[in-house]
CSV table of C-alpha atoms in Angstrom, one decimal:
chain,number,residue,atom,x,y,z
B,1,MET,CA,131.0,114.5,99.6
B,2,SER,CA,133.6,115.3,102.2
B,3,ILE,CA,135.6,112.5,104.0
B,4,ARG,CA,134.1,113.7,107.3
B,5,VAL,CA,130.5,113.2,106.1
B,6,ARG,CA,131.5,109.9,104.4
B,7,LEU,CA,133.0,108.6,107.7
B,8,LEU,CA,129.9,109.8,109.6
B,9,LEU,CA,127.6,108.0,107.2
B,10,SER,CA,129.7,104.9,107.3
B,11,TYR,CA,129.6,104.9,111.2
B,12,ILE,CA,125.8,105.3,111.0
B,13,ALA,CA,125.6,102.5,108.4
B,14,MET,CA,127.7,100.3,110.7
B,15,LEU,CA,125.1,100.7,113.4
B,16,LEU,CA,121.9,100.6,111.3
B,17,ILE,CA,122.7,97.9,108.8
B,18,PRO,CA,123.7,95.2,111.4
B,19,LEU,CA,120.5,96.1,113.3
B,20,ILE,CA,118.4,95.7,110.2
B,21,LEU,CA,120.1,92.5,109.1
B,22,LEU,CA,119.9,91.2,112.6
B,23,GLY,CA,116.1,91.9,112.6
B,24,VAL,CA,115.8,90.1,109.3
B,25,ALA,CA,117.9,87.2,110.7
B,26,ILE,CA,115.7,87.0,113.9
B,27,LEU,CA,112.6,87.0,111.7
B,28,ILE,CA,113.9,84.1,109.6
B,29,ILE,CA,115.1,82.2,112.6
B,30,GLY,CA,111.8,82.8,114.3
B,31,ILE,CA,109.9,81.4,111.4
B,32,ALA,CA,112.2,78.4,111.3
B,33,PHE,CA,111.7,78.0,115.1
B,34,ILE,CA,108.0,78.2,114.8
B,35,GLY,CA,108.2,75.5,112.1
B,36,ASP,CA,110.1,73.2,114.4
B,37,ILE,CA,107.6,73.9,117.2
B,38,ARG,CA,104.8,72.9,114.9
B,39,GLY,CA,106.6,69.7,114.2
B,40,LEU,CA,107.0,69.1,117.9
B,41,TYR,CA,103.5,70.2,119.1
B,42,GLN,CA,100.8,68.7,117.0
B,43,ILE,CA,98.6,71.8,117.1
B,44,ASP,CA,97.3,74.2,114.4
B,45,PHE,CA,99.1,77.5,115.0
B,46,ARG,CA,97.6,79.3,112.1
B,47,HIS,CA,94.9,81.1,113.9
B,48,GLN,CA,96.4,81.7,117.4
B,49,ASN,CA,99.6,82.3,119.2
B,50,PRO,CA,101.6,79.0,119.6
B,51,ILE,CA,102.4,79.6,123.3
B,52,THR,CA,98.7,80.4,124.0
B,53,ALA,CA,97.6,77.4,122.0
B,54,ILE,CA,99.9,75.1,124.1
B,55,LEU,CA,98.9,76.6,127.4
B,56,GLN,CA,95.2,76.4,126.4
B,57,ARG,CA,95.6,72.7,125.4
B,58,GLN,CA,97.5,72.0,128.6
B,59,ASN,CA,94.9,73.8,130.8
B,60,ASP,CA,92.0,72.0,129.1
B,61,THR,CA,93.5,68.6,129.6
B,62,PHE,CA,94.5,69.3,133.2
B,63,ALA,CA,91.0,70.5,133.9
B,64,GLU,CA,89.6,67.3,132.6
B,65,ILE,CA,92.0,65.2,134.7
B,66,LYS,CA,91.3,67.3,137.7
B,67,GLN,CA,87.6,66.9,137.3
B,68,GLN,CA,88.0,63.2,137.1
B,69,ALA,CA,90.1,63.3,140.3
B,70,ASN,CA,87.3,65.1,142.0
B,71,THR,CA,84.4,62.9,140.8
B,72,ASN,CA,85.9,59.5,140.4
B,73,PRO,CA,89.5,59.4,141.4
B,74,ASP,CA,89.9,55.6,141.3
B,75,ALA,CA,89.2,55.8,137.5
B,76,LEU,CA,92.6,57.5,137.1
B,77,ILE,CA,94.1,54.1,137.8
B,78,THR,CA,91.5,51.7,136.5
B,79,ASP,CA,90.2,53.4,133.3
B,80,SER,CA,93.0,52.6,130.9
B,81,ALA,CA,91.1,53.9,127.9
B,82,GLN,CA,90.6,57.3,129.4
B,83,MET,CA,94.2,57.5,130.5
B,84,ALA,CA,95.4,56.6,127.0
B,85,ALA,CA,93.3,59.4,125.6
B,86,TRP,CA,94.8,61.9,128.0
B,87,ASN,CA,98.3,60.7,127.3
B,88,SER,CA,97.6,61.2,123.6
B,89,LYS,CA,96.5,64.8,124.2
B,90,LEU,CA,99.5,65.5,126.4
B,91,LYS,CA,101.9,63.9,124.0
B,92,GLU,CA,100.7,66.3,121.3
B,93,ILE,CA,101.9,69.2,123.4
B,94,ASN,CA,105.1,67.3,124.5
B,95,MET,CA,103.9,66.6,128.1
B,96,GLY,CA,103.2,63.5,130.3
B,97,LEU,CA,101.1,62.5,133.3
B,98,VAL,CA,102.3,61.1,136.7
B,99,ILE,CA,99.9,59.9,139.5
B,100,GLU,CA,101.0,59.3,143.0
B,101,LYS,CA,99.1,57.5,145.8
B,102,ASN,CA,100.3,57.6,149.4
B,103,LYS,CA,103.7,59.0,148.2
B,104,GLU,CA,104.1,56.1,145.7
B,105,ILE,CA,104.0,56.3,142.0
B,106,VAL,CA,101.0,54.4,140.6
B,107,TYR,CA,101.0,55.7,137.1
B,108,THR,CA,103.3,57.3,134.6
B,109,SER,CA,103.0,58.2,131.0
B,110,PRO,CA,105.2,56.2,128.6
B,111,THR,CA,107.3,59.4,128.0
B,112,VAL,CA,108.3,59.7,131.8
B,113,ASP,CA,110.9,57.5,133.5
B,114,LYS,CA,109.2,56.5,136.8
B,115,SER,CA,112.4,55.7,138.8
B,116,ILE,CA,114.0,59.0,137.8
B,117,PHE,CA,110.9,61.0,138.6
B,118,VAL,CA,110.8,59.4,142.1
B,119,GLN,CA,114.3,60.8,142.8
B,120,VAL,CA,113.4,64.2,141.3
B,121,ILE,CA,110.2,64.5,143.3
B,122,ASN,CA,112.0,63.6,146.5
B,123,GLY,CA,114.5,66.4,145.8
B,124,LYS,CA,117.5,64.1,145.2
B,125,ALA,CA,118.1,65.7,141.8
B,126,ARG,CA,119.0,68.9,143.4
B,127,GLU,CA,121.8,67.2,145.4
B,128,ARG,CA,125.2,66.4,144.0
B,129,VAL,CA,124.5,62.8,143.0
B,130,GLU,CA,126.5,60.8,140.5
B,131,ASP,CA,123.5,59.5,138.6
B,132,ALA,CA,123.7,61.1,135.2
B,133,LYS,CA,120.1,60.1,134.3
B,134,VAL,CA,118.7,61.9,137.3
B,135,LYS,CA,120.7,65.0,136.4
B,136,ASN,CA,119.6,64.8,132.8
B,137,PHE,CA,115.9,64.3,133.9
B,138,ALA,CA,116.1,67.2,136.2
B,139,GLU,CA,117.5,69.4,133.5
B,140,GLN,CA,115.0,68.2,130.8
B,141,PHE,CA,111.7,67.9,132.7
B,142,PHE,CA,109.8,70.2,135.0
B,143,ILE,CA,106.4,69.9,136.7
B,144,SER,CA,104.1,72.2,134.9
B,145,ASN,CA,100.9,71.4,137.0
B,146,ARG,CA,100.2,69.6,140.3
B,147,TYR,CA,96.9,68.7,142.0
B,148,ASP,CA,96.4,66.9,145.3
B,149,PHE,CA,93.3,64.9,145.9
B,150,ARG,CA,92.0,61.9,147.8
B,151,PHE,CA,91.1,58.5,146.4
B,152,GLN,CA,87.8,56.9,147.5
B,153,ASP,CA,89.6,55.0,150.3
B,154,GLN,CA,90.7,58.4,151.6
B,155,SER,CA,94.3,57.8,150.8
B,156,GLU,CA,96.3,60.8,149.6
B,157,GLY,CA,96.8,61.2,145.9
B,158,SER,CA,98.6,63.7,143.6
B,159,LEU,CA,98.7,64.1,139.9
B,160,PHE,CA,101.5,65.9,138.0
B,161,ILE,CA,101.7,67.3,134.5
B,162,ILE,CA,105.3,66.9,133.4
B,163,MET,CA,106.7,69.0,130.5
B,164,ASN,CA,109.6,67.6,128.5
B,165,THR,CA,111.9,70.6,127.8
B,166,ASN,CA,114.6,68.6,126.0
B,167,PRO,CA,113.4,69.4,122.5
B,168,LEU,CA,112.8,73.1,123.4
B,169,THR,CA,116.3,73.2,124.9
B,170,LYS,CA,117.7,71.7,121.8
B,171,PHE,CA,115.8,74.2,119.6
B,172,VAL,CA,116.9,77.1,121.8
B,173,GLY,CA,120.5,76.0,121.7
B,174,LYS,CA,120.4,75.4,118.0
B,175,TYR,CA,118.8,78.7,117.1
B,176,SER,CA,120.8,80.6,119.7
B,177,SER,CA,124.0,79.3,118.0
B,178,ILE,CA,122.6,80.2,114.6
B,179,LEU,CA,121.6,83.7,115.8
B,180,ILE,CA,125.0,84.3,117.3
B,181,LEU,CA,126.7,83.1,114.2
B,182,ALA,CA,124.4,85.2,112.0
B,183,LEU,CA,125.2,88.2,114.2
B,184,LEU,CA,129.0,87.7,113.8
B,185,VAL,CA,128.6,87.2,110.1
B,186,ILE,CA,126.5,90.3,109.8
B,187,LEU,CA,129.0,92.4,111.8
B,188,ILE,CA,132.0,91.1,109.9
B,189,LEU,CA,130.4,91.5,106.5
B,190,THR,CA,129.0,94.9,107.3
B,191,ASN,CA,132.2,96.3,108.8
B,192,GLY,CA,134.3,94.6,106.1
B,193,ILE,CA,132.3,95.9,103.2
B,194,LEU,CA,131.9,99.4,104.5
B,195,THR,CA,135.5,99.6,105.6
B,196,TYR,CA,136.6,98.3,102.1
B,197,PHE,CA,134.6,100.9,100.2
B,198,VAL,CA,135.5,103.8,102.6
B,199,SER,CA,139.2,102.9,102.7
B,200,ARG,CA,139.3,102.4,98.9
B,201,SER,CA,138.2,105.9,98.4
B,202,ILE,CA,141.0,107.1,100.7
B,203,VAL,CA,143.8,104.5,100.2
B,204,ARG,CA,143.7,104.4,96.4
B,205,PRO,CA,144.2,108.2,96.0
B,206,LEU,CA,146.9,108.1,98.7
B,207,LYS,CA,148.7,105.4,96.7
B,208,ALA,CA,148.4,107.5,93.6
B,209,LEU,CA,150.0,110.4,95.4
B,210,LYS,CA,152.7,108.1,96.7
B,211,ARG,CA,153.5,107.1,93.1
B,212,ALA,CA,153.5,110.7,92.0
B,213,ALA,CA,155.8,111.6,94.9
B,214,GLU,CA,158.2,108.8,93.9
B,215,GLN,CA,158.1,110.0,90.3
B,216,ILE,CA,159.0,113.5,91.4
B,217,LYS,CA,161.7,112.2,93.6
B,218,GLU,CA,163.2,110.5,90.5
B,219,GLY,CA,163.1,113.8,88.7
B,220,ASN,CA,160.0,113.2,86.5
B,221,LEU,CA,158.2,116.5,87.0
B,222,ASP,CA,155.8,115.8,84.1
B,223,TYR,CA,154.0,113.0,86.0
B,224,VAL,CA,150.4,114.4,86.4
B,225,VAL,CA,148.0,113.2,89.0
B,226,LYS,CA,144.3,113.9,88.6
B,227,SER,CA,141.2,113.4,90.9
B,228,ASN,CA,137.6,114.0,90.1
B,229,SER,CA,136.5,113.9,93.7
B,230,ARG,CA,135.5,117.1,95.4
B,231,ASP,CA,136.4,116.1,99.0
B,232,GLU,CA,139.5,116.7,101.0
B,233,ILE,CA,141.4,114.1,98.9
B,234,GLY,CA,140.5,116.1,95.8
B,235,GLU,CA,141.8,119.3,97.4
B,236,LEU,CA,144.9,117.4,98.3
B,237,PHE,CA,145.3,116.4,94.7
B,238,GLN,CA,144.9,120.0,93.5
B,239,ALA,CA,147.4,121.2,96.1
B,240,PHE,CA,149.9,118.4,95.1
B,241,GLU,CA,149.4,119.3,91.4
B,242,GLN,CA,150.0,123.0,92.1
B,243,MET,CA,153.1,122.1,94.1
B,244,ARG,CA,154.3,119.9,91.2
B,245,GLY,CA,153.7,122.8,88.7
B,246,LYS,CA,155.4,125.3,91.0
B,247,LEU,CA,158.4,122.9,91.5
B,248,LYS,CA,158.7,122.3,87.8
B,249,GLN,CA,158.5,126.0,87.1
B,250,SER,CA,161.0,126.7,89.8
B,251,ILE,CA,163.5,124.1,88.5
B,252,GLY,CA,162.9,125.4,85.0
B,253,LEU,CA,163.7,128.9,86.2
B,254,GLN,CA,166.7,127.6,88.1
B,255,LEU,CA,168.0,126.0,84.9
B,256,GLN,CA,167.3,129.1,83.0
B,257,TYR,CA,169.1,131.2,85.5
B,258,GLU,CA,172.0,128.9,85.3
B,259,GLU,CA,172.0,129.2,81.5
B,260,ASN,CA,171.7,133.0,81.9
B,261,ARG,CA,174.6,133.0,84.3
B,262,LYS,CA,176.8,131.1,81.9
B,263,GLU,CA,175.7,133.4,79.1
B,264,LEU,CA,176.2,136.5,81.3
B,265,ILE,CA,179.8,135.4,82.2
B,266,SER,CA,180.4,134.7,78.5
B,267,ASN,CA,179.1,138.1,77.4
B,268,ILE,CA,180.9,140.0,80.1
B,269,SER,CA,184.1,138.3,79.2
B,270,HIS,CA,183.6,139.1,75.5
B,271,ASP,CA,182.6,142.8,76.1
B,272,LEU,CA,185.5,143.4,78.5
B,273,LYS,CA,188.1,141.5,76.5
B,274,THR,CA,187.4,143.5,73.3
B,275,PRO,CA,188.3,146.9,74.7
B,276,VAL,CA,191.1,145.4,76.8
B,277,THR,CA,192.6,143.8,73.7
B,278,SER,CA,192.2,147.1,71.8
B,279,ILE,CA,193.9,149.1,74.6
B,280,LYS,CA,196.7,146.5,74.8
B,281,GLY,CA,197.2,146.7,71.0
B,282,TYR,CA,197.5,150.5,71.0
B,283,VAL,CA,199.8,150.5,74.1
B,284,GLU,CA,202.1,148.0,72.3
B,285,GLY,CA,202.0,150.3,69.3
B,286,ILE,CA,203.2,153.2,71.4
B,287,LEU,CA,205.9,151.1,73.1
B,288,ASP,CA,207.1,149.7,69.8
B,289,GLY,CA,207.4,153.2,68.3
B,290,VAL,CA,204.6,152.8,65.8
B,291,ALA,CA,203.1,156.1,67.0
B,292,ASP,CA,206.2,158.0,65.8
B,293,THR,CA,204.5,161.3,65.2
B,294,PRO,CA,202.6,163.5,67.6
B,295,ASP,CA,199.4,163.1,65.6
B,296,LYS,CA,199.6,159.3,65.7
B,297,LEU,CA,200.4,159.4,69.4
B,298,ASP,CA,197.5,161.7,70.1
B,299,LYS,CA,195.2,159.4,68.1
B,300,TYR,CA,196.4,156.3,70.0
B,301,VAL,CA,196.0,158.0,73.4
B,302,LYS,CA,192.5,159.2,72.6
B,303,THR,CA,191.5,155.7,71.4
B,304,ILE,CA,192.8,154.2,74.6
B,305,TYR,CA,190.8,156.8,76.6
B,306,ALA,CA,187.6,156.0,74.6
B,307,LYS,CA,188.0,152.3,75.2
B,308,ALA,CA,188.7,152.8,78.9
B,309,THR,CA,185.6,155.0,79.0
B,310,ASP,CA,183.5,152.3,77.4
B,311,MET,CA,184.8,149.7,79.8
B,312,ASP,CA,184.0,152.0,82.7
B,313,ARG,CA,180.5,152.6,81.4
B,314,LEU,CA,179.9,148.9,80.9
B,315,ILE,CA,181.0,148.1,84.4
B,316,ASP,CA,178.7,150.8,85.8
B,317,GLU,CA,175.8,149.5,83.8
B,318,LEU,CA,176.5,146.0,84.8
B,319,PHE,CA,176.7,147.0,88.5
B,320,LEU,CA,173.5,149.0,88.2
B,321,PHE,CA,171.7,146.1,86.5
B,322,SER,CA,172.9,143.6,89.1
B,323,LYS,CA,171.6,145.8,91.9
B,324,LEU,CA,168.3,146.3,90.2
B,325,ASP,CA,168.0,142.5,89.6
B,326,LEU,CA,168.7,141.9,93.3
B,327,HIS,CA,166.3,144.7,94.3
B,328,ASN,CA,169.1,146.4,96.2
B,329,VAL,CA,168.5,149.8,94.6
B,330,PRO,CA,166.3,152.1,96.6
B,331,PHE,CA,163.6,154.1,94.7
B,332,HIS,CA,162.9,157.7,95.9
B,333,PHE,CA,159.4,158.3,94.6
B,334,GLU,CA,157.9,161.8,94.4
B,335,LYS,CA,155.2,163.6,92.5
B,336,VAL,CA,156.5,164.5,89.1
B,337,ASP,CA,154.8,166.6,86.4
B,338,ILE,CA,155.5,164.2,83.5
B,339,ASN,CA,155.0,166.9,80.8
B,340,SER,CA,157.7,169.2,82.3
B,341,PHE,CA,159.9,166.2,83.0
B,342,LEU,CA,159.9,165.0,79.4
B,343,GLN,CA,160.6,168.5,78.1
B,344,ASP,CA,163.6,168.9,80.4
B,345,CYS,CA,165.0,165.5,79.6
B,346,THR,CA,164.8,165.9,75.8
B,347,GLU,CA,166.5,169.3,75.9
B,348,GLU,CA,169.6,167.6,77.2
B,349,ILE,CA,169.8,165.1,74.4
B,350,HIS,CA,168.7,167.5,71.6
B,351,PHE,CA,172.3,168.5,70.8
B,352,ASP,CA,173.6,165.0,70.4
B,353,LEU,CA,170.6,164.1,68.2
B,354,ASP,CA,171.1,167.1,66.0
B,355,GLU,CA,174.7,166.1,65.3
B,356,LYS,CA,173.3,162.8,64.0
B,357,ALA,CA,170.6,164.5,61.8
B,358,ILE,CA,167.8,163.1,64.0
B,359,SER,CA,164.8,165.3,64.8
B,360,LEU,CA,163.0,164.9,68.1
B,361,THR,CA,159.4,166.0,68.6
B,362,LEU,CA,157.1,165.9,71.6
B,363,ASP,CA,153.4,165.3,71.5
B,364,LEU,CA,152.1,166.2,75.0
B,365,PRO,CA,148.6,167.0,76.1
B,366,LEU,CA,147.9,170.6,77.1
B,367,GLY,CA,146.1,171.8,80.2
B,368,GLN,CA,146.6,170.7,83.8
B,369,PRO,CA,149.9,169.1,84.9
B,370,ILE,CA,149.9,165.3,84.8
B,371,LEU,CA,151.4,164.0,88.0
B,372,VAL,CA,153.0,160.6,88.3
B,373,ALA,CA,154.8,158.8,91.1
B,374,ALA,CA,158.4,158.4,89.9
B,375,ASP,CA,162.1,158.5,90.8
B,376,ARG,CA,163.4,161.3,88.7
B,377,GLU,CA,167.0,160.0,88.2
B,378,LYS,CA,166.0,156.5,87.3
B,379,LEU,CA,163.2,157.6,85.0
B,380,LYS,CA,165.6,159.9,83.3
B,381,ARG,CA,167.9,156.9,82.8
B,382,VAL,CA,165.1,155.0,81.1
B,383,LEU,CA,164.4,157.8,78.6
B,384,LEU,CA,168.1,158.3,77.8
B,385,ASN,CA,168.7,154.6,77.3
B,386,VAL,CA,165.7,154.3,75.0
B,387,LEU,CA,166.6,157.4,73.0
B,388,GLU,CA,170.3,156.4,72.7
B,389,ASN,CA,169.2,153.0,71.6
B,390,ALA,CA,167.0,154.5,68.9
B,391,ALA,CA,169.8,156.9,67.7
B,392,LYS,CA,172.3,154.1,67.6
B,393,TYR,CA,170.2,151.9,65.3
B,394,MET,CA,169.0,154.8,63.1
B,395,ASP,CA,169.9,154.1,59.4
B,396,GLN,CA,167.9,156.9,57.8
B,397,ALA,CA,169.4,160.0,56.3
B,398,GLU,CA,166.8,162.1,58.1
B,399,GLY,CA,166.0,160.3,61.3
B,400,GLU,CA,162.9,161.0,63.4
B,401,ILE,CA,162.0,160.3,67.0
B,402,HIS,CA,158.5,161.1,68.4
B,403,ILE,CA,157.6,161.0,72.0
B,404,ARG,CA,153.9,160.8,72.6
B,405,LEU,CA,152.1,161.0,76.0
B,406,VAL,CA,148.6,159.5,76.5
B,407,GLU,CA,146.7,160.0,79.7
B,408,LYS,CA,144.5,157.1,80.9
B,409,GLU,CA,142.4,156.6,84.0
B,410,GLU,CA,145.0,155.4,86.4
B,411,VAL,CA,148.3,155.4,84.4
B,412,VAL,CA,150.0,157.4,81.7
B,413,LEU,CA,151.4,155.8,78.6
B,414,ILE,CA,154.6,157.1,77.0
B,415,GLN,CA,155.5,156.0,73.5
B,416,ILE,CA,158.9,156.6,71.9
B,417,GLU,CA,158.7,156.0,68.2
B,418,ASP,CA,161.5,156.1,65.6
B,419,ASN,CA,161.8,155.5,61.9
B,420,GLY,CA,165.0,153.4,62.1
B,421,GLN,CA,165.9,150.0,60.7
B,422,GLY,CA,163.5,148.1,62.9
B,423,ILE,CA,163.8,144.9,64.8
B,424,PRO,CA,163.1,141.3,63.5
B,425,GLN,CA,160.0,139.8,64.9
B,426,ASP,CA,161.9,136.8,66.2
B,427,ALA,CA,164.2,139.1,68.2
B,428,LEU,CA,161.5,141.4,69.5
B,429,PRO,CA,160.6,139.3,72.6
B,430,HIS,CA,164.2,139.3,73.7
B,431,ILE,CA,165.3,142.9,73.4
B,432,PHE,CA,164.7,143.5,77.1
B,433,GLU,CA,166.9,140.6,78.2
B,434,ARG,CA,170.4,141.4,79.5
B,435,PHE,CA,173.3,141.4,77.0
B,436,TYR,CA,170.9,140.6,74.1
B,437,ARG,CA,171.8,142.2,70.8
B,438,THR,CA,170.2,141.9,67.5
B,439,ASP,CA,173.7,142.3,66.1
B,440,LEU,CA,175.1,138.8,66.6
B,441,SER,CA,178.7,140.1,66.0
B,442,ARG,CA,178.4,142.1,69.2
B,443,ASN,CA,180.0,145.1,67.6
B,444,SER,CA,180.2,147.7,70.4
B,445,ASN,CA,180.2,150.5,68.0
B,446,THR,CA,176.6,149.8,67.1
B,447,GLY,CA,175.4,147.3,69.5
B,448,GLY,CA,176.3,148.9,72.8
B,449,SER,CA,176.5,146.9,76.0
B,450,GLY,CA,173.2,145.1,75.6
B,451,LEU,CA,172.1,146.3,79.1
B,452,GLY,CA,170.3,149.6,78.2
B,453,LEU,CA,166.8,148.2,77.6
B,454,ALA,CA,167.3,145.5,80.3
B,455,ILE,CA,168.0,148.3,82.8
B,456,ALA,CA,165.0,150.3,81.5
B,457,LYS,CA,162.7,147.3,82.1
B,458,GLN,CA,164.0,146.8,85.6
B,459,ILE,CA,163.4,150.5,86.5
B,460,ILE,CA,159.9,150.6,84.9
B,461,GLU,CA,158.9,147.4,86.7
B,462,GLY,CA,160.3,149.0,89.9
B,463,HIS,CA,157.8,151.8,89.3
B,464,GLY,CA,155.0,149.3,89.1
B,465,GLY,CA,154.6,149.9,85.3
B,466,GLU,CA,155.0,147.8,82.2
B,467,ILE,CA,157.3,148.2,79.1
B,468,ARG,CA,156.9,146.6,75.7
B,469,ALA,CA,158.0,147.1,72.1
B,470,ALA,CA,156.5,146.9,68.6
B,471,SER,CA,158.6,147.0,65.5
B,472,GLU,CA,158.6,146.5,61.7
B,473,ILE,CA,161.6,146.0,59.6
B,474,GLY,CA,162.4,149.1,57.5
B,475,ARG,CA,159.7,151.2,59.2
B,476,GLY,CA,161.0,151.7,62.8
B,477,THR,CA,160.5,150.7,66.4
B,478,SER,CA,158.1,151.9,69.1
B,479,ILE,CA,158.8,151.5,72.9
B,480,PHE,CA,155.8,151.8,75.2
B,481,PHE,CA,155.9,152.1,79.0
B,482,THR,CA,153.4,153.0,81.6
B,483,LEU,CA,153.7,155.0,84.9
B,484,LYS,CA,151.2,155.1,87.7
B,485,LYS,CA,149.5,158.4,88.4
B,486,ALA,CA,150.3,160.1,91.7
């Protein structure tokens, strides 16, 4: 579930859950309120609405009193038994009775304070008076019913049904406070719980990422962070882990490059120092008169020239490899018939191979020309480097080199196979590295510069192809490389 959907659901839950819980709280509070009303009003509420029951009881009692006022009004004052019965009925519904004759109070129920009612009925309670009892009465009682009539002596009379609202006010205040408190608790708990669970699913992963970032800052690139979630946080974890892997790989490559640079400097120093030392020795021999005959002098000079030539070639190969490694050498691709190209290239090296008693054979498919996209000069450099390498390590009396061409759907595969001494399996993965030699003594007479196959690899990869090797000690070596068809 995505964070966006999770937040949306949490917002909806923050709206719905408080409403549901508030409804439950109102129901519980309503039940409690009804229970208190039952205790206050001595009426059976099981079969009817409590408000309806109270009003019905009030109307019935008021109708009886009103009927008495119409038929025998003096009995309202004289019939104490009847008045007590009505007071009892009114008390059950938390009400009282007041009777007035000629503007004077002649009867009040025991629950009504006569002196305060006089002031209320005369309107003094609405004025700003200091009497707290009057204010309290005005706030707690109100006239529910009033009926004017005449006594038998024709004096004016009025009767009042007074409702005591004090208990109701207390109940409303009590349960209003409970309701407001319940609402606050519901809102706090709902928002707190939902915020905790939502934030936990976000904050915890972010803290884990922070710890991982601190570990990486300290140089610990092996600190792995994992997340099983499939939301944006999970995607962030994957991106972070990919970044860590790339960073570790980059630093590893940087360290490897640094080691290679040190090794490169060491190898260059060794390969240049060897011929320089040799040249210096022969020149000193000439200066010291060791070459005291024309033949010795000629031999010394030819050796000096050969060493200088080797140095020049080494410098050229090193310069070419550096440019290839930096991708600063332009490739001039054209359509090349690979059959004709292989035949032309092998004719140039046939003479050198014959002198070393090495036979070279071609196994090319007949028929239509096979066109590849290649840079002629650089591809020729690859073939010559591989063939020279095969001839240099040939230890057989009758050496053999076979060049085989295999046509595939999108590429052509060229295999150069010899029957030389072979390459050890532990050395095979490194033969395309710069300055690598299986001859650890770095004898230039057999080992060469160590750049031939490295240059070949750079050129083939520049053509968009691949190069690899297979070898077996005592049976020979095979070099395979591919070229894209034009």
